[in-house]
Short mmCIF file of C-alpha atoms and ligand atoms in Angstrom, two decimals:
data_model
loop_
_atom_site.label_atom_id
_atom_site.label_comp_id
_atom_site.label_asym_id
_atom_site.label_seq_id
_atom_site.Cartn_x
_atom_site.Cartn_y
_atom_site.Cartn_z
CA MET J 1 -56.81 21.89 83.96
CA ASN J 2 -57.07 24.09 80.88
CA TRP J 3 -60.36 25.99 80.83
CA ILE J 4 -61.96 27.27 77.64
CA VAL J 5 -65.16 29.15 78.40
CA VAL J 6 -67.29 29.94 75.36
CA ASN J 7 -70.61 31.73 74.83
CA ASP J 8 -72.93 28.89 73.96
CA GLU J 9 -73.43 25.30 72.83
CA LYS J 10 -72.56 26.18 69.22
CA GLU J 11 -69.17 27.59 70.18
CA MET J 12 -68.54 24.59 72.45
CA ALA J 13 -69.18 22.25 69.52
CA LYS J 14 -66.78 24.24 67.32
CA ALA J 15 -64.02 24.33 69.93
CA GLY J 16 -64.46 20.60 70.62
CA ALA J 17 -64.38 19.68 66.92
CA ASP J 18 -61.30 21.86 66.29
CA PHE J 19 -59.57 20.17 69.24
CA LEU J 20 -60.25 16.61 68.08
CA LEU J 21 -59.64 17.28 64.38
CA SER J 22 -56.26 18.86 65.17
CA ARG J 23 -55.29 15.71 67.12
CA ILE J 24 -56.33 13.51 64.16
CA ILE J 25 -54.30 15.65 61.73
CA ASN J 26 -51.25 15.32 63.99
CA LYS J 27 -51.75 11.57 64.41
CA PRO J 28 -53.97 9.94 61.75
CA GLU J 29 -54.01 6.63 63.67
CA LEU J 30 -55.29 8.36 66.83
CA LEU J 31 -56.78 6.20 69.59
CA LEU J 32 -59.88 8.20 70.41
CA GLY J 33 -62.19 7.57 73.35
CA LEU J 34 -65.72 8.73 72.50
CA ALA J 35 -68.82 9.66 74.46
CA THR J 36 -72.56 9.67 73.84
CA GLY J 37 -75.29 11.95 75.24
CA SER J 38 -76.64 15.29 74.02
CA THR J 39 -73.44 17.23 74.67
CA PRO J 40 -71.23 15.97 71.80
CA VAL J 41 -73.91 15.83 69.09
CA GLY J 42 -73.18 19.32 67.66
CA MET J 43 -69.47 18.58 67.71
CA TYR J 44 -69.97 15.28 65.86
CA ARG J 45 -72.00 17.18 63.24
CA LEU J 46 -69.06 19.54 62.65
CA MET J 47 -66.68 16.58 62.39
CA ILE J 48 -68.95 15.07 59.71
CA GLU J 49 -69.00 18.43 57.91
CA ALA J 50 -65.20 18.56 58.00
CA TYR J 51 -65.06 15.07 56.50
CA ARG J 52 -67.51 16.04 53.74
CA LYS J 53 -65.41 19.09 52.88
CA GLY J 54 -62.31 16.89 52.63
CA GLU J 55 -60.75 18.46 55.72
CA ALA J 56 -60.72 15.32 57.86
CA ASP J 57 -59.73 11.70 57.30
CA PHE J 58 -60.90 9.08 59.80
CA SER J 59 -59.69 6.04 57.86
CA ARG J 60 -56.98 5.16 60.38
CA VAL J 61 -58.58 6.47 63.59
CA ARG J 62 -59.60 3.84 66.14
CA THR J 63 -62.40 4.69 68.54
CA TYR J 64 -63.38 3.18 71.88
CA ASN J 65 -66.58 4.39 73.50
CA LEU J 66 -66.82 5.04 77.20
CA ASP J 67 -69.92 3.03 77.91
CA GLU J 68 -73.06 1.19 76.85
CA TYR J 69 -76.27 0.30 78.61
CA TYR J 70 -76.41 -3.27 79.90
CA PRO J 71 -78.14 -5.32 78.88
CA ILE J 72 -79.38 -3.78 75.65
CA LEU J 73 -79.80 -5.01 72.08
CA LYS J 74 -77.54 -3.33 69.57
CA SER J 75 -80.67 -2.76 67.45
CA ASP J 76 -82.42 -0.87 70.29
CA VAL J 77 -82.90 2.79 69.30
CA ASN J 78 -81.41 3.80 72.64
CA SER J 79 -78.29 1.66 72.44
CA TYR J 80 -75.13 3.69 72.32
CA VAL J 81 -73.89 1.71 69.33
CA ARG J 82 -76.96 2.92 67.39
CA PHE J 83 -76.34 6.45 68.68
CA MET J 84 -72.73 6.43 67.47
CA ARG J 85 -73.65 5.09 64.03
CA LYS J 86 -76.44 7.63 63.61
CA ASN J 87 -74.53 10.62 64.92
CA LEU J 88 -71.04 9.93 63.58
CA PHE J 89 -69.82 6.58 62.25
CA ASP J 90 -72.30 6.22 59.36
CA HIS J 91 -71.29 9.61 57.97
CA ILE J 92 -67.48 9.47 58.01
CA ASN J 93 -64.87 7.16 56.49
CA ILE J 94 -64.02 5.24 59.63
CA PRO J 95 -63.92 1.48 58.98
CA ARG J 96 -66.60 -0.21 61.11
CA GLU J 97 -63.96 -2.57 62.53
CA ASN J 98 -62.06 0.44 63.91
CA THR J 99 -65.01 1.40 66.13
CA HIS J 100 -65.48 -0.25 69.49
CA LEU J 101 -68.13 -0.13 72.22
CA PRO J 102 -68.76 -2.44 75.15
CA ASN J 103 -71.16 -5.16 73.97
CA GLY J 104 -74.54 -4.61 75.62
CA GLU J 105 -75.67 -7.98 74.28
CA ALA J 106 -72.92 -9.95 76.05
CA LYS J 107 -74.28 -12.88 78.08
CA ASP J 108 -71.74 -12.33 80.85
CA GLY J 109 -71.39 -8.61 81.65
CA GLU J 110 -68.40 -9.01 83.95
CA ALA J 111 -66.53 -11.04 81.32
CA GLU J 112 -67.38 -8.42 78.69
CA ALA J 113 -66.06 -5.65 80.96
CA LYS J 114 -62.79 -7.52 81.47
CA ALA J 115 -62.43 -8.20 77.75
CA TYR J 116 -63.10 -4.52 76.90
CA GLU J 117 -60.47 -3.33 79.39
CA ALA J 118 -58.00 -5.91 78.07
CA MET J 119 -58.58 -4.73 74.50
CA ILE J 120 -57.91 -1.12 75.52
CA ALA J 121 -54.84 -2.09 77.57
CA GLU J 122 -53.55 -4.03 74.57
CA VAL J 123 -53.58 -0.92 72.34
CA GLY J 124 -52.01 1.13 75.15
CA TYR J 125 -55.01 3.26 76.28
CA MET J 126 -56.42 6.34 74.57
CA ASP J 127 -54.47 9.21 73.03
CA VAL J 128 -57.48 11.45 73.61
CA GLN J 129 -60.56 10.71 75.70
CA LEU J 130 -63.70 12.77 75.14
CA LEU J 131 -66.01 13.15 78.15
CA GLY J 132 -69.35 14.68 78.94
CA ILE J 133 -70.31 15.19 82.56
CA GLY J 134 -73.44 14.17 84.45
CA GLN J 135 -75.40 16.64 86.54
CA ASN J 136 -74.18 14.57 89.48
CA GLY J 137 -70.56 14.76 88.31
CA HIS J 138 -70.39 11.29 86.79
CA ILE J 139 -67.99 10.61 83.92
CA GLY J 140 -68.86 7.66 81.71
CA PHE J 141 -71.19 5.81 84.05
CA ASN J 142 -68.85 6.18 87.03
CA GLU J 143 -71.52 7.32 89.45
CA PRO J 144 -70.93 9.11 92.79
CA ASP J 145 -70.07 6.56 95.48
CA ASP J 146 -67.74 5.90 98.44
CA LYS J 147 -65.56 3.79 96.19
CA LEU J 148 -65.04 3.93 92.43
CA CYS J 149 -63.91 1.13 90.11
CA VAL J 150 -60.58 1.51 88.39
CA ASN J 151 -61.25 -0.70 85.38
CA THR J 152 -64.14 -1.29 82.97
CA HIS J 153 -67.04 -2.80 84.91
CA VAL J 154 -70.79 -3.33 85.14
CA THR J 155 -72.45 -0.62 87.22
CA ALA J 156 -75.91 0.28 88.50
CA LEU J 157 -77.17 3.68 87.34
CA THR J 158 -78.22 6.14 90.03
CA GLU J 159 -81.79 7.44 90.19
CA ASN J 160 -80.46 10.84 89.10
CA THR J 161 -78.93 9.38 85.94
CA VAL J 162 -81.98 7.26 85.14
CA ALA J 163 -84.12 10.42 85.50
CA ALA J 164 -81.72 12.49 83.37
CA ASN J 165 -81.69 9.85 80.60
CA ALA J 166 -85.45 9.19 80.73
CA ARG J 167 -85.97 11.93 78.13
CA PHE J 168 -84.80 9.50 75.45
CA PHE J 169 -87.15 6.68 76.53
CA ASP J 170 -90.94 6.21 76.61
CA SER J 171 -90.86 6.33 80.42
CA PRO J 172 -88.25 6.22 83.24
CA ASP J 173 -89.20 2.54 83.74
CA CYS J 174 -87.81 1.77 80.30
CA VAL J 175 -84.33 3.16 81.05
CA PRO J 176 -81.89 0.28 81.59
CA LYS J 177 -80.72 0.23 85.22
CA HIS J 178 -77.20 -1.01 84.51
CA ALA J 179 -74.36 -0.16 82.16
CA LEU J 180 -70.92 -1.27 81.11
CA THR J 181 -68.46 1.58 81.57
CA MET J 182 -64.77 2.31 81.42
CA GLY J 183 -63.52 2.78 84.97
CA ILE J 184 -61.90 5.89 86.40
CA GLY J 185 -58.50 4.29 85.81
CA THR J 186 -59.30 3.48 82.17
CA ILE J 187 -60.21 7.13 81.63
CA MET J 188 -57.25 8.52 83.58
CA LYS J 189 -54.77 6.46 81.54
CA ALA J 190 -55.67 8.51 78.44
CA LYS J 191 -52.81 10.81 77.46
CA GLU J 192 -55.16 13.73 77.02
CA ILE J 193 -58.74 14.37 78.12
CA LEU J 194 -61.33 16.74 76.63
CA LEU J 195 -64.42 17.39 78.73
CA LEU J 196 -67.38 19.23 77.22
CA ALA J 197 -70.25 20.75 79.19
CA ASN J 198 -73.04 23.14 78.37
CA GLY J 199 -76.14 24.45 80.10
CA LYS J 200 -77.10 25.64 83.54
CA ASN J 201 -77.96 22.11 84.70
CA LYS J 202 -74.24 21.24 84.52
CA HIS J 203 -73.18 24.23 86.63
CA ALA J 204 -72.95 22.43 89.98
CA ALA J 205 -70.81 19.68 88.48
CA ILE J 206 -68.57 22.22 86.70
CA GLU J 207 -68.28 24.36 89.84
CA ALA J 208 -66.84 21.33 91.67
CA LEU J 209 -63.98 21.22 89.16
CA LYS J 210 -62.75 24.70 90.06
CA ASP J 211 -61.29 24.17 93.53
CA ASP J 212 -58.33 22.12 94.74
CA THR J 213 -60.19 19.09 96.16
CA VAL J 214 -61.18 15.68 94.88
CA THR J 215 -64.00 13.42 96.03
CA THR J 216 -65.51 10.17 94.80
CA ALA J 217 -68.88 11.82 95.54
CA ILE J 218 -68.25 13.88 92.37
CA PRO J 219 -66.23 11.51 90.18
CA ALA J 220 -65.20 14.18 87.65
CA THR J 221 -63.15 15.91 90.38
CA LEU J 222 -60.63 13.06 90.08
CA LEU J 223 -59.69 14.53 86.70
CA LYS J 224 -57.77 17.16 88.70
CA LEU J 225 -55.15 14.44 89.22
CA HIS J 226 -54.63 14.11 85.45
CA PRO J 227 -51.84 16.19 83.88
CA ASN J 228 -53.58 17.10 80.62
CA VAL J 229 -57.28 17.91 80.84
CA THR J 230 -59.04 20.56 78.76
CA ILE J 231 -62.54 21.63 79.73
CA VAL J 232 -64.61 23.40 77.10
CA CYS J 233 -67.80 24.73 78.64
CA ASP J 234 -70.30 27.45 77.88
CA LYS J 235 -71.03 30.42 80.13
CA ALA J 236 -74.22 28.84 81.47
CA ALA J 237 -72.31 25.81 82.75
CA PHE J 238 -69.40 27.92 84.01
CA GLU J 239 -71.32 30.72 85.71
CA GLY J 240 -74.68 29.12 86.44
P1 LIG C 301 -75.51 14.60 78.32
O1 LIG C 301 -74.90 13.49 79.25
O2 LIG C 301 -74.47 14.93 77.31
O3 LIG C 301 -76.72 13.95 77.68
O4 LIG C 301 -75.86 15.76 79.18
C1 LIG C 301 -73.59 13.65 79.72
C2 LIG C 301 -73.27 12.57 80.72
O5 LIG C 301 -74.19 12.10 81.40
O6 LIG C 301 -72.09 12.24 80.86
#
């Protein structure tokens, strides 16, 4: 794993944006796995700025998001499709048809999960997958468990994740209890992985990435088995 430890959230956003923009310059038709949550918002803002300055072209990039709540209406303010439009897609020149998320409105969640995996397999998996990390070490919505799913699937959110995400909702009761998420295998088949983390509350999860062990109890530790992972984290996440 390549570690880049920076001073704060702002520097994390800059390092993350530089990383992704350099990959897009090298390969304009990049297959890019994207993530939601608070962590990448500053980085997305810098990517928008780069586009506005004429330094970035997203017209051929194809994006595939990690996950989406299930079930959820696309029009719901908390849907990840709304999040992506608001925080990135509506402000850059990526054609709407090049952006993909699991469909939270699908009638049959399992069928949607299979179709999403098949679509990703068809294009040959991601060139670069962006990840955040949960306080409990989840990646996407692959929550700590005895067993983890390899492929895209419907999953129940843990209490910890529901509590962590409640800040975006009127109350914890309003947080959807299920999600569609890429599996650990979907993520691991990316050629390159960029994980971003900031803040003291991510320290325990980041600490677990430093030693030589893996455990499904902290799903992000499985990234140690991947040959090309870069972690950009701030001092608070790295040192606690
Ligand atoms: P956050 O979520 O960026 O909102 O902290 C990250 C995650 O849960 O993967």
